[in-house]
mmCIF file of C-alpha atoms in Angstrom:
data_model
loop_
_atom_site.group_PDB
_atom_site.id
_atom_site.type_symbol
_atom_site.label_atom_id
_atom_site.label_comp_id
_atom_site.label_asym_id
_atom_site.label_seq_id
_atom_site.Cartn_x
_atom_site.Cartn_y
_atom_site.Cartn_z
ATOM 1 C CA MET A 61 -14.646 4.567 -45.165
ATOM 2 C CA LYS A 62 -15.948 1.424 -46.945
ATOM 3 C CA ARG A 63 -19.572 0.276 -47.198
ATOM 4 C CA LYS A 64 -21.317 -2.481 -48.902
ATOM 5 C CA VAL A 65 -23.635 -1.278 -51.672
ATOM 6 C CA PHE A 66 -25.887 -2.841 -54.331
ATOM 7 C CA TYR A 67 -24.789 -2.092 -57.848
ATOM 8 C CA SER A 68 -26.996 -2.448 -60.953
ATOM 9 C CA SER A 69 -25.419 -3.013 -64.326
ATOM 10 C CA LYS A 70 -27.480 -4.136 -67.361
ATOM 11 C CA GLY A 71 -30.443 -5.003 -65.168
ATOM 12 C CA LEU A 72 -28.462 -7.229 -62.899
ATOM 13 C CA TRP A 73 -27.857 -6.428 -59.213
ATOM 14 C CA GLU A 74 -24.628 -7.388 -57.328
ATOM 15 C CA GLU A 75 -23.163 -6.540 -53.918
ATOM 16 C CA ARG A 76 -19.941 -4.555 -53.886
ATOM 17 C CA GLU A 77 -17.752 -2.766 -51.361
ATOM 18 C CA GLU A 78 -17.641 0.980 -52.131
ATOM 19 C CA GLU A 79 -15.231 3.468 -50.680
ATOM 20 C CA MET A 80 -17.225 6.527 -49.436
ATOM 21 C CA LEU A 81 -15.905 10.074 -48.807
ATOM 22 C CA GLU A 82 -16.296 10.995 -45.058
ATOM 23 C CA GLU A 83 -18.469 14.033 -44.285
ATOM 24 C CA VAL A 84 -18.152 15.130 -40.589
ATOM 25 C CA PRO A 85 -19.475 18.205 -38.789
ATOM 26 C CA LEU A 86 -16.972 20.555 -37.124
ATOM 27 C CA SER A 87 -18.226 23.537 -35.130
ATOM 28 C CA VAL A 88 -15.670 26.393 -35.243
ATOM 29 C CA TYR A 89 -15.338 28.858 -32.349
ATOM 30 C CA VAL A 90 -13.092 31.962 -32.371
ATOM 31 C CA ASN A 91 -12.299 33.539 -29.063
ATOM 32 C CA GLY A 92 -15.415 31.826 -27.704
ATOM 33 C CA PHE A 93 -17.791 33.061 -30.436
ATOM 34 C CA LYS A 94 -19.284 30.493 -32.849
ATOM 35 C CA LEU A 95 -18.020 31.218 -36.358
ATOM 36 C CA SER A 96 -19.572 28.315 -38.341
ATOM 37 C CA THR A 97 -20.359 24.614 -38.447
ATOM 38 C CA LEU A 98 -18.452 23.003 -41.285
ATOM 39 C CA PHE A 99 -19.318 19.726 -42.911
ATOM 40 C CA ARG A 100 -15.904 18.633 -43.997
ATOM 41 C CA THR A 101 -13.726 15.631 -44.754
ATOM 42 C CA PRO A 102 -11.462 15.012 -41.747
ATOM 43 C CA GLY A 103 -7.793 15.780 -42.307
ATOM 44 C CA GLU A 104 -5.801 19.052 -42.783
ATOM 45 C CA ASP A 105 -8.086 20.678 -40.191
ATOM 46 C CA GLU A 106 -5.417 23.105 -39.148
ATOM 47 C CA ALA A 107 -5.082 24.451 -42.743
ATOM 48 C CA LEU A 108 -8.895 24.500 -43.017
ATOM 49 C CA LEU A 109 -9.188 26.724 -39.881
ATOM 50 C CA MET A 110 -6.246 28.920 -40.961
ATOM 51 C CA GLY A 111 -7.760 29.437 -44.366
ATOM 52 C CA LEU A 112 -11.259 30.052 -43.138
ATOM 53 C CA CYS A 113 -10.020 32.728 -40.628
ATOM 54 C CA PHE A 114 -8.154 34.451 -43.343
ATOM 55 C CA THR A 115 -10.876 34.525 -45.933
ATOM 56 C CA GLU A 116 -13.349 35.642 -43.273
ATOM 57 C CA GLY A 117 -11.096 38.689 -42.682
ATOM 58 C CA ILE A 118 -10.547 37.455 -38.996
ATOM 59 C CA ILE A 119 -6.702 37.378 -39.474
ATOM 60 C CA ARG A 120 -4.218 38.782 -41.965
ATOM 61 C CA GLU A 121 -1.051 36.933 -40.801
ATOM 62 C CA LYS A 122 -0.662 33.328 -39.514
ATOM 63 C CA GLU A 123 1.055 34.815 -36.452
ATOM 64 C CA GLU A 124 -2.232 36.213 -35.385
ATOM 65 C CA ILE A 125 -3.400 32.766 -34.386
ATOM 66 C CA ALA A 126 -2.552 32.230 -30.698
ATOM 67 C CA SER A 127 -3.661 28.601 -30.455
ATOM 68 C CA MET A 128 -5.953 25.939 -31.943
ATOM 69 C CA ARG A 129 -7.660 23.101 -30.189
ATOM 70 C CA ILE A 130 -9.245 20.704 -32.669
ATOM 71 C CA GLY A 131 -11.458 17.907 -31.323
ATOM 72 C CA GLU A 132 -13.526 15.335 -33.019
ATOM 73 C CA ASP A 133 -16.464 17.713 -33.718
ATOM 74 C CA VAL A 134 -15.454 21.036 -32.096
ATOM 75 C CA ALA A 135 -12.540 23.340 -32.882
ATOM 76 C CA GLU A 136 -11.516 26.306 -30.730
ATOM 77 C CA VAL A 137 -9.358 28.990 -32.225
ATOM 78 C CA ARG A 138 -7.733 31.793 -30.175
ATOM 79 C CA ILE A 139 -6.508 34.898 -32.012
ATOM 80 C CA LYS A 140 -4.342 37.594 -30.424
ATOM 81 C CA GLY A 141 -6.596 40.477 -31.452
ATOM 82 C CA ARG A 142 -10.244 41.124 -30.584
ATOM 83 C CA TYR A 143 -13.043 39.223 -32.222
ATOM 84 C CA LYS A 144 -16.664 40.231 -31.595
ATOM 85 C CA GLY A 145 -18.336 37.486 -33.484
ATOM 86 C CA ARG A 146 -19.745 37.199 -36.958
ATOM 87 C CA SER A 147 -21.740 40.252 -38.076
ATOM 88 C CA GLU A 148 -25.115 39.981 -39.788
ATOM 89 C CA PRO A 149 -25.218 39.520 -43.688
ATOM 90 C CA LYS A 150 -24.816 42.789 -45.491
ATOM 91 C CA GLY A 151 -26.430 44.122 -48.768
ATOM 92 C CA ILE A 152 -24.419 43.795 -51.998
ATOM 93 C CA GLU A 153 -23.222 47.307 -52.075
ATOM 94 C CA GLU A 154 -21.976 47.229 -48.489
ATOM 95 C CA THR A 155 -20.352 43.905 -49.017
ATOM 96 C CA LEU A 156 -18.539 45.061 -52.123
ATOM 97 C CA ARG A 157 -17.199 48.190 -50.208
ATOM 98 C CA GLU A 158 -15.952 45.973 -47.454
ATOM 99 C CA LEU A 159 -14.275 43.621 -49.846
ATOM 100 C CA LYS A 160 -12.613 46.471 -51.711
ATOM 101 C CA ARG A 161 -11.167 47.545 -48.390
ATOM 102 C CA LYS A 162 -10.005 44.083 -47.239
ATOM 103 C CA ALA A 163 -9.142 42.171 -50.425
ATOM 104 C CA ILE A 164 -5.585 42.324 -51.640
ATOM 105 C CA VAL A 165 -6.313 41.275 -55.262
ATOM 106 C CA SER A 166 -6.096 44.839 -56.668
ATOM 107 C CA LEU A 167 -2.809 45.538 -54.794
ATOM 108 C CA LYS A 168 -0.820 42.614 -56.377
ATOM 109 C CA PRO A 169 1.055 42.806 -59.691
ATOM 110 C CA GLU A 170 -0.792 41.970 -62.811
ATOM 111 C CA GLY A 171 1.605 39.340 -63.986
ATOM 112 C CA GLU A 172 2.135 38.076 -67.540
ATOM 113 C CA ARG A 173 -0.731 37.297 -69.868
ATOM 114 C CA VAL A 174 -1.630 33.623 -69.800
ATOM 115 C CA ARG A 175 -2.313 31.424 -72.857
ATOM 116 C CA VAL A 176 -5.540 29.375 -73.040
ATOM 117 C CA ASP A 177 -3.486 26.179 -73.212
ATOM 118 C CA GLN A 178 -1.741 27.152 -70.040
ATOM 119 C CA LEU A 179 -5.023 27.553 -68.224
ATOM 120 C CA LEU A 180 -6.197 24.194 -69.423
ATOM 121 C CA GLU A 181 -2.912 22.690 -68.221
ATOM 122 C CA CYS A 182 -3.500 24.186 -64.825
ATOM 123 C CA THR A 183 -6.916 22.424 -64.558
ATOM 124 C CA ARG A 184 -5.374 19.137 -65.770
ATOM 125 C CA VAL A 185 -2.714 19.329 -63.025
ATOM 126 C CA MET A 186 -5.387 19.874 -60.454
ATOM 127 C CA GLU A 187 -7.563 16.978 -61.773
ATOM 128 C CA SER A 188 -4.598 14.541 -61.940
ATOM 129 C CA SER A 189 -3.835 15.452 -58.230
ATOM 130 C CA GLN A 190 -7.318 14.430 -57.047
ATOM 131 C CA ARG A 191 -6.571 11.199 -55.149
ATOM 132 C CA LEU A 192 -9.857 11.287 -53.178
ATOM 133 C CA ARG A 193 -11.844 11.898 -56.225
ATOM 134 C CA LYS A 194 -10.212 8.919 -58.015
ATOM 135 C CA ARG A 195 -11.241 6.687 -55.078
ATOM 136 C CA THR A 196 -14.609 8.036 -54.123
ATOM 137 C CA GLU A 197 -15.982 10.151 -57.101
ATOM 138 C CA ALA A 198 -17.266 12.559 -54.427
ATOM 139 C CA SER A 199 -14.683 15.254 -53.556
ATOM 140 C CA HIS A 200 -14.136 18.819 -54.697
ATOM 141 C CA ALA A 201 -10.624 20.311 -55.233
ATOM 142 C CA ALA A 202 -8.852 23.653 -55.310
ATOM 143 C CA MET A 203 -5.331 24.341 -56.389
ATOM 144 C CA LEU A 204 -3.166 27.575 -56.232
ATOM 145 C CA PHE A 205 -0.537 28.423 -58.806
ATOM 146 C CA SER A 206 2.271 30.945 -58.735
ATOM 147 C CA TYR A 207 3.133 33.705 -61.295
ATOM 148 C CA LYS A 208 5.416 31.056 -62.790
ATOM 149 C CA LEU A 209 2.414 28.736 -63.087
ATOM 150 C CA GLU A 210 3.906 26.325 -60.622
ATOM 151 C CA PRO A 211 1.689 24.580 -58.050
ATOM 152 C CA ILE A 212 1.706 26.135 -54.549
ATOM 153 C CA SER A 213 -0.883 24.126 -52.681
ATOM 154 C CA MET A 214 -3.810 21.763 -53.380
ATOM 155 C CA ALA A 215 -6.556 20.348 -51.253
ATOM 156 C CA GLU A 216 -9.630 18.107 -51.589
ATOM 157 C CA ASP A 217 -12.758 18.024 -49.431
ATOM 158 C CA VAL A 218 -16.356 16.973 -49.626
ATOM 159 C CA GLY A 219 -17.091 20.730 -49.646
ATOM 160 C CA ARG A 220 -15.817 23.104 -52.386
ATOM 161 C CA HIS A 221 -15.493 25.978 -49.825
ATOM 162 C CA ASN A 222 -13.531 23.761 -47.411
ATOM 163 C CA ALA A 223 -11.229 22.545 -50.169
ATOM 164 C CA PHE A 224 -10.491 26.162 -51.125
ATOM 165 C CA ASP A 225 -9.963 27.185 -47.480
ATOM 166 C CA LYS A 226 -7.633 24.121 -46.972
ATOM 167 C CA ALA A 227 -5.480 25.096 -50.033
ATOM 168 C CA ILE A 228 -5.409 28.760 -48.858
ATOM 169 C CA GLY A 229 -4.449 27.650 -45.344
ATOM 170 C CA LYS A 230 -1.671 25.581 -46.601
ATOM 171 C CA ALA A 231 -0.203 28.480 -48.618
ATOM 172 C CA LEU A 232 -0.545 30.808 -45.625
ATOM 173 C CA MET A 233 1.203 28.333 -43.243
ATOM 174 C CA GLU A 234 4.067 28.044 -45.752
ATOM 175 C CA GLY A 235 4.293 31.844 -46.200
ATOM 176 C CA ARG A 236 3.434 31.709 -49.911
ATOM 177 C CA LEU A 237 0.241 33.614 -50.305
ATOM 178 C CA ASP A 238 2.144 36.533 -51.967
ATOM 179 C CA GLU A 239 3.027 34.174 -54.824
ATOM 180 C CA VAL A 240 -0.489 33.218 -55.610
ATOM 181 C CA PHE A 241 -1.530 34.172 -59.228
ATOM 182 C CA ILE A 242 -4.079 31.635 -60.388
ATOM 183 C CA ALA A 243 -6.658 29.484 -58.474
ATOM 184 C CA THR A 244 -8.382 26.531 -60.120
ATOM 185 C CA LEU A 245 -11.639 25.009 -58.749
ATOM 186 C CA SER A 246 -13.366 21.766 -59.533
ATOM 187 C CA SER A 247 -16.756 23.460 -59.145
ATOM 188 C CA ARG A 248 -18.810 26.458 -60.297
ATOM 189 C CA ILE A 249 -17.533 29.882 -59.241
ATOM 190 C CA SER A 250 -20.014 31.314 -56.812
ATOM 191 C CA PHE A 251 -19.820 34.664 -55.074
ATOM 192 C CA GLU A 252 -18.355 33.033 -51.888
ATOM 193 C CA MET A 253 -15.613 31.296 -53.902
ATOM 194 C CA ALA A 254 -14.851 34.542 -55.764
ATOM 195 C CA LYS A 255 -14.786 36.357 -52.454
ATOM 196 C CA LYS A 256 -12.181 33.866 -51.000
ATOM 197 C CA ALA A 257 -10.154 34.278 -54.174
ATOM 198 C CA ALA A 258 -10.178 38.016 -53.850
ATOM 199 C CA MET A 259 -9.117 37.980 -50.272
ATOM 200 C CA ILE A 260 -5.910 36.194 -51.051
ATOM 201 C CA GLY A 261 -5.126 38.173 -54.200
ATOM 202 C CA VAL A 262 -5.939 35.690 -56.948
ATOM 203 C CA LYS A 263 -5.633 37.422 -60.354
ATOM 204 C CA ILE A 264 -7.177 34.658 -62.421
ATOM 205 C CA LEU A 265 -9.851 32.471 -61.017
ATOM 206 C CA VAL A 266 -10.728 29.340 -62.998
ATOM 207 C CA GLY A 267 -13.676 26.894 -62.490
ATOM 208 C CA THR A 268 -14.490 23.722 -64.181
ATOM 209 C CA SER A 269 -18.233 24.765 -64.022
ATOM 210 C CA ARG A 270 -19.927 28.010 -64.819
ATOM 211 C CA ALA A 271 -19.693 31.270 -62.849
ATOM 212 C CA THR A 272 -22.583 32.941 -61.169
ATOM 213 C CA SER A 273 -23.649 36.514 -61.898
ATOM 214 C CA MET A 274 -22.480 37.810 -58.504
ATOM 215 C CA ALA A 275 -19.117 36.157 -58.891
ATOM 216 C CA VAL A 276 -18.565 37.936 -62.195
ATOM 217 C CA LEU A 277 -19.795 41.239 -60.644
ATOM 218 C CA LEU A 278 -17.197 40.814 -57.891
ATOM 219 C CA GLY A 279 -14.473 40.006 -60.487
ATOM 220 C CA GLU A 280 -15.319 43.130 -62.374
ATOM 221 C CA GLU A 281 -15.285 45.299 -59.224
ATOM 222 C CA LEU A 282 -12.005 43.939 -57.824
ATOM 223 C CA LYS A 283 -10.091 43.498 -61.145
ATOM 224 C CA MET A 284 -10.019 39.739 -60.925
ATOM 225 C CA THR A 285 -10.349 37.683 -64.219
ATOM 226 C CA VAL A 286 -13.078 34.988 -64.013
ATOM 227 C CA VAL A 287 -12.848 32.009 -66.322
ATOM 228 C CA SER A 288 -14.708 28.760 -66.718
ATOM 229 C CA VAL A 289 -13.247 25.703 -68.535
ATOM 230 C CA THR A 290 -15.904 23.443 -70.196
ATOM 231 C CA LYS A 291 -15.910 19.718 -70.399
ATOM 232 C CA THR A 292 -15.002 19.935 -74.095
ATOM 233 C CA GLY A 293 -11.952 22.066 -73.322
ATOM 234 C CA ASP A 294 -13.427 25.464 -74.352
ATOM 235 C CA VAL A 295 -12.805 28.501 -72.254
ATOM 236 C CA ILE A 296 -15.392 31.140 -71.274
ATOM 237 C CA LEU A 297 -14.038 34.642 -70.189
ATOM 238 C CA TYR A 298 -16.714 36.526 -68.109
ATOM 239 C CA THR A 299 -14.794 39.629 -67.092
ATOM 240 C CA SER A 300 -14.385 41.125 -70.464
ATOM 241 C CA SER A 301 -14.135 44.827 -69.275
ATOM 242 C CA LEU A 302 -10.797 44.104 -67.590
ATOM 243 C CA PRO A 303 -7.359 44.435 -69.037
ATOM 244 C CA PRO A 304 -6.873 41.092 -71.014
ATOM 245 C CA MET A 305 -5.016 38.598 -68.847
ATOM 246 C CA ILE A 306 -5.670 35.733 -71.292
ATOM 247 C CA ARG A 307 -4.420 35.455 -74.854
#
């Protein structure tokens, strides 16, 4: 989407044409119950819905999706099992207990220790793949890497949660979630982002902004290494009580 804007440089105004990132609402229903309204960048909606249903614990396999109907502003997902609607928010202790039961991060192999320069390279690969970011300077990105540090999937979106769900949905649709080792994010690591990572078994979660206290607590509880990469190329390791995954 392009729009005429007024641009000021050195005190002078000029009219330019600017490419803008689209942000469009999509109300998501699962078996007739409203799950959420997402403000997302249109495109890859099937992967977005697949990833969202997985990270919300609604499905565990892609085959559990019976059908999807995606309209301009409404998406209807039918799953083969029962779905009673979204439950009320829980306290932190109950949330952690539920995540320990559902998340697969602690069940996956530890993998080899990763060097700092390898982590930095993963973030560089993600950033170099951000085509929307280069055009609009407005998108977030998420990328999944295998135990061999090879890219599995990548997605961009106006919302960081949506970008992560799209990347997760792509990996799920391709049957590659079991291969996921590292996830890189072009954003801070919040509790919700850490929760999504834990649900798919990420062992090392890397953000290009800082982590929140709840995200670090979740990482400690579920044995997931949480790392931030600074703009100067330094690395911050938050989950120091875990076995060292980074050398």
